[in-house]
Tab-separated table of C-alpha atoms in Angstrom:
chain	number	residue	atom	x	y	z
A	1	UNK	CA	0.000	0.000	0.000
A	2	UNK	CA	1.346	3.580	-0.522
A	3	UNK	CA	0.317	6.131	1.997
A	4	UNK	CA	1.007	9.711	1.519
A	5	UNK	CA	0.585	11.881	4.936
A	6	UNK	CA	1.193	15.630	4.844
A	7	UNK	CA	4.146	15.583	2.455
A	8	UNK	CA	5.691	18.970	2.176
A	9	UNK	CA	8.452	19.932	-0.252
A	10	UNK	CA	9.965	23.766	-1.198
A	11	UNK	CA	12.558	24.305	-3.357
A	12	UNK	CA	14.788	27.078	-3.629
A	13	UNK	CA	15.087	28.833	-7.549
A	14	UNK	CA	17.554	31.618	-8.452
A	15	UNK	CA	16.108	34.098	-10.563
A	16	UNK	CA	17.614	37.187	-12.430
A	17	UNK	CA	16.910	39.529	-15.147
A	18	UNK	CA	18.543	39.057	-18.687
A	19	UNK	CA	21.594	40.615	-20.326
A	20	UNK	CA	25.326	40.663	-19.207
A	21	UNK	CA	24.648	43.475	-16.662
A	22	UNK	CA	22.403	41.427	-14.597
A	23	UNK	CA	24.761	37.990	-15.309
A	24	UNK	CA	27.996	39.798	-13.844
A	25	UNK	CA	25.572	41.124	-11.012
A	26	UNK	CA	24.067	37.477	-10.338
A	27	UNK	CA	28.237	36.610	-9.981
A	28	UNK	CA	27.780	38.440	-6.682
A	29	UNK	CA	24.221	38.448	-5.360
A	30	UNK	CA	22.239	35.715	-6.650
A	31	UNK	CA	17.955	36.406	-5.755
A	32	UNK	CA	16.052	33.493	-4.618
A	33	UNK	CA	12.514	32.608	-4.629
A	34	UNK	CA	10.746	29.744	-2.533
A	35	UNK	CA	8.282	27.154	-4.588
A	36	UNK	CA	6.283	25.164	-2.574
A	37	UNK	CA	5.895	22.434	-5.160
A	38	UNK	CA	3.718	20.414	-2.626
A	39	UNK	CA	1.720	21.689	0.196
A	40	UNK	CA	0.486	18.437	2.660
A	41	UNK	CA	-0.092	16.187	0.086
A	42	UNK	CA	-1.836	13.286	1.105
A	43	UNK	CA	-3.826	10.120	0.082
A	44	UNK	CA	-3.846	6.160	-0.206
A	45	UNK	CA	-3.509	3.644	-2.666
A	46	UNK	CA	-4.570	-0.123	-2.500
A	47	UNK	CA	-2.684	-2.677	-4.272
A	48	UNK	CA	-3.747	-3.660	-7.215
A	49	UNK	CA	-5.290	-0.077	-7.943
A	50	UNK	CA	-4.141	1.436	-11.143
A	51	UNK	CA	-4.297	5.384	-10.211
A	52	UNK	CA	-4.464	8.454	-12.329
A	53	UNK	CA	-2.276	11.211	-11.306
A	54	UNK	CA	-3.677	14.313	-12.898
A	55	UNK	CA	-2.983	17.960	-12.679
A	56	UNK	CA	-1.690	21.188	-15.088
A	57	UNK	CA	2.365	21.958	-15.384
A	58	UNK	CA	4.262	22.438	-12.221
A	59	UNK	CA	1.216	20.725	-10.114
A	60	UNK	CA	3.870	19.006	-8.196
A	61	UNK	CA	3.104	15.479	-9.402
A	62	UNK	CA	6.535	14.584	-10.737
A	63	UNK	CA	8.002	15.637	-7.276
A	64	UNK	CA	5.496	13.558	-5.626
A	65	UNK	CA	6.564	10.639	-7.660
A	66	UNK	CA	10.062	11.548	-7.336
A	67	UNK	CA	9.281	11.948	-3.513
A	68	UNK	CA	7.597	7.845	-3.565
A	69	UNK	CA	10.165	6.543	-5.722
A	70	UNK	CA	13.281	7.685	-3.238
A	71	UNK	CA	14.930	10.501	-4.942
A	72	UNK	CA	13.921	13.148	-2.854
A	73	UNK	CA	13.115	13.458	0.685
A	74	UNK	CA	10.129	15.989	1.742
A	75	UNK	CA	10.713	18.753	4.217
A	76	UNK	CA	8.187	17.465	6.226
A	77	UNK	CA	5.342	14.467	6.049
A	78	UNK	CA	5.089	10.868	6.307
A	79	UNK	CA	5.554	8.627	3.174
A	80	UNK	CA	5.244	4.320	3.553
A	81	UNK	CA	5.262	2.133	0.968
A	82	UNK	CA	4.270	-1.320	2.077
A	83	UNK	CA	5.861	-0.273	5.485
A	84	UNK	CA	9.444	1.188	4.239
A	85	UNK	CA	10.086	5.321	4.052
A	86	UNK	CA	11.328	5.291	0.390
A	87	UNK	CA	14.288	8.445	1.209
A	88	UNK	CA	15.057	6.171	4.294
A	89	UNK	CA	15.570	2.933	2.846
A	90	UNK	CA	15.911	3.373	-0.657
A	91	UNK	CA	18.288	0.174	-1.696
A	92	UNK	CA	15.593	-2.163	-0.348
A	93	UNK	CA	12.812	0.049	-1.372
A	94	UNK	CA	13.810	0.746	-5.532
A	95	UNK	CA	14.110	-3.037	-5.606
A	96	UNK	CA	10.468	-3.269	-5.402
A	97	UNK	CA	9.490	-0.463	-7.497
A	98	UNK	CA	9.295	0.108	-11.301
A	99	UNK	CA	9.423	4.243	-12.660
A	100	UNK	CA	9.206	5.184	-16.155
A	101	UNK	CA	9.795	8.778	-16.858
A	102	UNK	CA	8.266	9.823	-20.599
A	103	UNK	CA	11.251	12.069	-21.212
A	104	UNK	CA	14.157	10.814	-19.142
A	105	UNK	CA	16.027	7.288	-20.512
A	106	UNK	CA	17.568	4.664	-18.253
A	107	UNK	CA	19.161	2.966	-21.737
A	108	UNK	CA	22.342	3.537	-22.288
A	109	UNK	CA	22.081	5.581	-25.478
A	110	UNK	CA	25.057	3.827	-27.694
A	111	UNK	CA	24.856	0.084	-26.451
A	112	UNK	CA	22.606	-2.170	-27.515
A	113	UNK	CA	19.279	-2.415	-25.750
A	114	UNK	CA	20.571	-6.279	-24.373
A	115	UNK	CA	23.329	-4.829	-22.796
A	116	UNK	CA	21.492	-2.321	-20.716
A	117	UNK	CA	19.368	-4.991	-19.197
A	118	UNK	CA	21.616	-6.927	-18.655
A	119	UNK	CA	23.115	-3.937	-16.611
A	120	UNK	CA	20.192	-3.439	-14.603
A	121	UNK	CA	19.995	-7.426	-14.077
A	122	UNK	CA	23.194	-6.648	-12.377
A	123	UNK	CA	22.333	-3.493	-10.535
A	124	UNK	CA	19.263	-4.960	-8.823
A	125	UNK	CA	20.955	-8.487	-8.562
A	126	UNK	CA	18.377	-10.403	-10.383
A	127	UNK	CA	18.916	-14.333	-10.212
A	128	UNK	CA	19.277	-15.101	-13.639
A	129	UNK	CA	16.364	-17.868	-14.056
A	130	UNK	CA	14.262	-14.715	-13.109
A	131	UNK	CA	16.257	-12.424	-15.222
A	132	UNK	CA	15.887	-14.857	-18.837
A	133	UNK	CA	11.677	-15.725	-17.395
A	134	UNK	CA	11.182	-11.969	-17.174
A	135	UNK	CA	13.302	-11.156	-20.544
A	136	UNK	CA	11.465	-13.791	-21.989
A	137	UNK	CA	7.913	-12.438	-20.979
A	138	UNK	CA	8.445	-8.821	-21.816
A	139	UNK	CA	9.753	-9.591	-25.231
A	140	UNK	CA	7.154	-11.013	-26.135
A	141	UNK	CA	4.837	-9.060	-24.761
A	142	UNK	CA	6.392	-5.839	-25.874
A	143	UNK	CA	7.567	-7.254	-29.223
A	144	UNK	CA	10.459	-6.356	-28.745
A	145	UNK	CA	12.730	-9.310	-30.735
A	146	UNK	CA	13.568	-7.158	-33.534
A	147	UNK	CA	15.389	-4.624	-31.517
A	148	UNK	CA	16.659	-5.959	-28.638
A	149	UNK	CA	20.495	-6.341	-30.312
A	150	UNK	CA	20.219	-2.039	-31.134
A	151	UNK	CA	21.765	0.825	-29.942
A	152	UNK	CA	18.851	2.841	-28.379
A	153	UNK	CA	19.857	6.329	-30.150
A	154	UNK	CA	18.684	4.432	-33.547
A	155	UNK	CA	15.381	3.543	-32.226
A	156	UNK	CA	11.888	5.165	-32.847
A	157	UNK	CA	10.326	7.055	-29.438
A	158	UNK	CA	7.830	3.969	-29.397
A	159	UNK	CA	10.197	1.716	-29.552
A	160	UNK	CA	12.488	3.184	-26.655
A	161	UNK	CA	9.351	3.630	-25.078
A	162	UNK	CA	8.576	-0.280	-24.970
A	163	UNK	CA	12.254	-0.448	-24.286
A	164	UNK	CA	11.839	1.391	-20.983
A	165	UNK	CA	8.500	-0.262	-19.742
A	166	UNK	CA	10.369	-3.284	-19.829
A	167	UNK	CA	13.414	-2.200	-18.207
A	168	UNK	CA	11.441	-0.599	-15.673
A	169	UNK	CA	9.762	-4.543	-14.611
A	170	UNK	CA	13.174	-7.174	-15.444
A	171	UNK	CA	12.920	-7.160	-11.860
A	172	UNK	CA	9.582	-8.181	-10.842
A	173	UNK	CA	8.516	-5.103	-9.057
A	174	UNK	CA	4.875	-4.935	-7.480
A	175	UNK	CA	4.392	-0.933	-7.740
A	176	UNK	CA	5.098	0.785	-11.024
A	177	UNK	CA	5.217	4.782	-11.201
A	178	UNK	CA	4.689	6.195	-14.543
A	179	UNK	CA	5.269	9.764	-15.356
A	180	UNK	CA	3.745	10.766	-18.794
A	181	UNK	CA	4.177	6.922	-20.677
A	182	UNK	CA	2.787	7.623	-23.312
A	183	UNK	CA	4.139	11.345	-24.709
A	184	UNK	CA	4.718	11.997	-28.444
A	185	UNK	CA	3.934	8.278	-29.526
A	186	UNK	CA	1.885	7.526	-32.400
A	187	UNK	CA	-1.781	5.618	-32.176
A	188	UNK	CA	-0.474	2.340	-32.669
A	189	UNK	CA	2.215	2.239	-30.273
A	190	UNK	CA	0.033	4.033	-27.389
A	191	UNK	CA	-2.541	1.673	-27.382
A	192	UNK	CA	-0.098	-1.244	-27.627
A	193	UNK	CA	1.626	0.095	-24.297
A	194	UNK	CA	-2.046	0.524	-22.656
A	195	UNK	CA	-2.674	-2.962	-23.253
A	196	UNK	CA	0.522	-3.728	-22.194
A	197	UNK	CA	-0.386	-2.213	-18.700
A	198	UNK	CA	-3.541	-3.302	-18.471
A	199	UNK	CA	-2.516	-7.008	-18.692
A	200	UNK	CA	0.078	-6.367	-16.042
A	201	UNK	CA	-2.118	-5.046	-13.822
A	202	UNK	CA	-5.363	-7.967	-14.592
A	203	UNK	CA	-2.029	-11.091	-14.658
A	204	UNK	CA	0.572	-9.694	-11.465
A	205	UNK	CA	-1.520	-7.373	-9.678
A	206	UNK	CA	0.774	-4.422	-10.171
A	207	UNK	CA	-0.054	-1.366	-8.661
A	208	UNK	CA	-0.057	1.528	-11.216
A	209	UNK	CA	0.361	5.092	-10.420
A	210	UNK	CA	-0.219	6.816	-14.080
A	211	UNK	CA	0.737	10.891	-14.464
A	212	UNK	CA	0.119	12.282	-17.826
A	213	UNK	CA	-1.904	15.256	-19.968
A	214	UNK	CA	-3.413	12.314	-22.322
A	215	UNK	CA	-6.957	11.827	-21.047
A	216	UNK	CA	-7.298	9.048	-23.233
A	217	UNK	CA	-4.164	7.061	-21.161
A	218	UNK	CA	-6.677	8.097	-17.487
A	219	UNK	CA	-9.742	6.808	-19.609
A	220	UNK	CA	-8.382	3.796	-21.210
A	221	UNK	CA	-5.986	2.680	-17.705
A	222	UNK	CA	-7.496	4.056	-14.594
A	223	UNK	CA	-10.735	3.768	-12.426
A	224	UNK	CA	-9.511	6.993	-10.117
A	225	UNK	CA	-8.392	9.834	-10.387
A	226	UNK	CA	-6.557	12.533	-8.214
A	227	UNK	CA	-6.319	15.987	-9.259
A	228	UNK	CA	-3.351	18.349	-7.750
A	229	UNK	CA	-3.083	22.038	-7.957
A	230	UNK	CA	-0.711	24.519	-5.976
A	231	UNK	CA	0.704	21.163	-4.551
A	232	UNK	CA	-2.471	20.275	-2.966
A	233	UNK	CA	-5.056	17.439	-3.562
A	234	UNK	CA	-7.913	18.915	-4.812
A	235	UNK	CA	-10.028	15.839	-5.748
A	236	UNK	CA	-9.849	12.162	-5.062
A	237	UNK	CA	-12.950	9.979	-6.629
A	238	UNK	CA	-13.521	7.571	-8.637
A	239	UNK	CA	-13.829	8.608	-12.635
A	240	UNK	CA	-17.232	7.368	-13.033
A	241	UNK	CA	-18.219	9.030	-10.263
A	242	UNK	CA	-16.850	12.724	-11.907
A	243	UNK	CA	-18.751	11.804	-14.680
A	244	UNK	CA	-21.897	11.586	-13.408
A	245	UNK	CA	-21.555	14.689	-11.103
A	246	UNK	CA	-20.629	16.531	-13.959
A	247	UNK	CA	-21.552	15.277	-17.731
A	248	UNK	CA	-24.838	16.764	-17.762
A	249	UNK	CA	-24.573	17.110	-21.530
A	250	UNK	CA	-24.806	14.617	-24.291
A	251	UNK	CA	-23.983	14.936	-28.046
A	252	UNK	CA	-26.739	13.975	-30.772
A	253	UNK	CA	-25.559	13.206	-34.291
A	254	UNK	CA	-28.471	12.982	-36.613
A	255	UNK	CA	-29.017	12.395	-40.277
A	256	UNK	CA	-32.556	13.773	-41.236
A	257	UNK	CA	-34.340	14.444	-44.266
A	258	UNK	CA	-36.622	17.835	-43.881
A	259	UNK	CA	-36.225	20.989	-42.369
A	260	UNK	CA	-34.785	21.042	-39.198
A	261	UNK	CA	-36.280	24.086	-36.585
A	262	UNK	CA	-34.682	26.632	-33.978
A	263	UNK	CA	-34.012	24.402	-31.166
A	264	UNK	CA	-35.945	24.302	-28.270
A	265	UNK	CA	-34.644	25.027	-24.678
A	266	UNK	CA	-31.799	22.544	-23.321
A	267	UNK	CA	-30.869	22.067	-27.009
A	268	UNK	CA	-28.270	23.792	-28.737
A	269	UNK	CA	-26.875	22.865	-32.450
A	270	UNK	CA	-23.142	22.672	-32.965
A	271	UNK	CA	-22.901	22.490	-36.096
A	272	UNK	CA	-25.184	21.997	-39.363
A	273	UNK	CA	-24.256	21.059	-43.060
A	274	UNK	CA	-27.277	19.864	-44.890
A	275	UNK	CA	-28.831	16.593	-43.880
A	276	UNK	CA	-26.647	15.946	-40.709
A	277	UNK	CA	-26.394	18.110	-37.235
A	278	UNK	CA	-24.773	17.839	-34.422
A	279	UNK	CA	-26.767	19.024	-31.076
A	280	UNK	CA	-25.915	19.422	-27.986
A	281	UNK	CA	-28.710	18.682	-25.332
A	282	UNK	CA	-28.170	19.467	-21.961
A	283	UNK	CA	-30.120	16.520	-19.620
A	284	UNK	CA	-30.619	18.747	-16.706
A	285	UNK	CA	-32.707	20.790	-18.705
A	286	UNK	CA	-34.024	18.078	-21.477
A	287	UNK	CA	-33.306	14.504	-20.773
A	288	UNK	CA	-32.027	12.757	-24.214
A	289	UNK	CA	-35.282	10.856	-24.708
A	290	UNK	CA	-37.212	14.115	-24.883
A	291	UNK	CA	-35.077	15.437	-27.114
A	292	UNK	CA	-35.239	12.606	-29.501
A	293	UNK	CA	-38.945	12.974	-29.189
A	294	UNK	CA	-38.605	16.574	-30.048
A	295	UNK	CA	-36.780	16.233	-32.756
A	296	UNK	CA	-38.592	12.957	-34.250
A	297	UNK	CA	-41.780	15.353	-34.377
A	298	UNK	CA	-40.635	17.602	-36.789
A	299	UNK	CA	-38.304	15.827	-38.724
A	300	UNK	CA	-37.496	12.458	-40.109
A	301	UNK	CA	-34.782	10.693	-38.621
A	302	UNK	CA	-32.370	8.331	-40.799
A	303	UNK	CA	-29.651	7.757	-38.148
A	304	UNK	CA	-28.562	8.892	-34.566
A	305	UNK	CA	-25.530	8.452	-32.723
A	306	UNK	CA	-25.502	9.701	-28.464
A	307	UNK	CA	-22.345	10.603	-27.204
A	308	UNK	CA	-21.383	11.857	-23.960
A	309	UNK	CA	-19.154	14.924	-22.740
A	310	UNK	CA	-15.349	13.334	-23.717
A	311	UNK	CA	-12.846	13.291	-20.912
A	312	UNK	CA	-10.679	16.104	-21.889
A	313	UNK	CA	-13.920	18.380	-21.191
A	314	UNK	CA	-14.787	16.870	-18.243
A	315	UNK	CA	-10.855	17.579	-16.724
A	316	UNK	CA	-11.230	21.056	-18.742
A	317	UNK	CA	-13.985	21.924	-16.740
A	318	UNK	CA	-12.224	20.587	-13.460
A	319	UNK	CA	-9.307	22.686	-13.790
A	320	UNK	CA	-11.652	25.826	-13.916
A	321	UNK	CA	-13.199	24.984	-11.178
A	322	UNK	CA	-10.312	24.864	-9.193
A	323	UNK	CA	-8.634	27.751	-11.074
A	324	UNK	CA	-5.850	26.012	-11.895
């Protein structure tokens, strides 16, 4: 279980003005300002859960990560995971633990991609049968045979990508943190690494952590979501949940032959190009039914699609809330 209590972290940035004048002067008196990047952070996670970790730029949720993982230690707080403080005990503790950071690499860049697991087997002291089963596994999984035996500056960001996911588990860990997965990949290769994780988390039970601006990764991976802002939680729920306290509206796509009228209240029209519309009908004023009723009255309805608010929105509308 991971259980964050109070965590506190500041750091300490220099800041001056541009041009030489203002260099030379920095030589000599150097300004500081204080950023509280988290401010008493705190919340649980079960195992097995697979978490999204959501929040704008500078939120504080890659300290927080960094904080869980062992590579900083708060100013203040309590942090256990499965009963060790990570800052504390962090040989014992990173043995356990998986982190994949989207734009950081723990390849070496001109050795094969072999020869940096087989590094790792020998940082974390993997027995070998479990080394060559876990190779074996991810490999496959990962499809990674065709690139195993090359340097990892000549491969694609999708395949370092898979690369890292699988560097990040050659030893067996039960908790895996991972800080934006997914960023600049194509289609293919994201939803190959979301499958990836979801079959991890269904087959060993991994705990997942997931931090990212792709809505589609929280969607597609997680069941709950926690929102920081300032360095403080601002929401903790379950998705579904901020779905149905929220998603009041739902999209209609219609194909119709006739003449279609001004809409009536609770129904607005997005957009209009001869026999197709979108509408937008908000069910707090007009639930969907009586819209379709509405609309079946006065014209003739070939097709109709219902969609509901899409999860970019929904976060969109979180974040101004919070006024983050």
């Amino acid at each position: 279980m991971i259980e964050m209590t109070d965590i506190r972290k500041t750091f300490r940035v220099s800041r001056r003005s541009g041009g030489m004048k203002a260099a030379l002067g920095a030589l000599f008196h150097r300004e500081y300002e204080l950023i509280r990047a988290l401010d008493g952070v705190s919340f649980k996670i079960q195992d097995g859960e697979m978490v999204g970790y959501i929040g704008p730029n500078g939120a504080g949720k890659s300290s927080s990560i960094k904080i869980m993982s062992g590579i900083l230690t708060p100013d203040s707080g309590e942090c256990l995971i499965d009963g060790r403080i990570p800052w504390k005990q962090r040989q014992e503790h990173v043995k356990k633990i998986g982190v994949v950071f989207g734009q950081r690499s723990q390849l070496w860049w001109d050795v094969p991609v072999v020869d940096s697991f087989e590094l790792i087997r020998d940082i974390y002291e993997i027995e070998e049968p479990l080394y060559q089963k876990n190779l074996a596994r991810l490999t496959e999984q990962l499809d990674l045979q065709e690139i195993l035996r090359t340097p990892t500056r000549q491969l694609s960001l999708g395949q370092r990508m898979r690369c890292e996911i699988a560097a990040s588990l050659l030893h067996s860990p039960k908790i895996l943190f991972l800080d934006e997965p997914t960023i600049g990949l194509d289609a293919v290769s994201k939803i190959a690494v979301r499958e990836f994780i979801r079959r991890l988390n269904r087959e060993e039970g991994t705990t997942v952590l997931l931090t990212t601006h792709d809505m589609q990764d929280i969607e597609a991976l997680t069941e709950r979501i926690i929102l920081i802002g300032r360095g403080r939680i601002l929401s903790d729920g379950p998705l579904s949940a901020l779905r149905e306290r929220r998603d009041s509206r739902r999209t209609l796509t219609l194909l119709f032959s006739g003449t279609l009228p001004a809409p009536c209240p609770g129904l607005k029209i997005l957009e209009q190009q001869g026999g197709r519309a979108v509408l937008e009908a908000d069910t707090g004023i007009l639930p969907v039914s009586a819209a379709i009723s509405w609309l079946s009255e006065r014209v003739e309805i070939n097709d109709l699609s219902i969609g509901s608010q899409s999860i970019e929105n929904l976060v969109a509308d979180l974040y101004r809330e919070y006024a983050i």
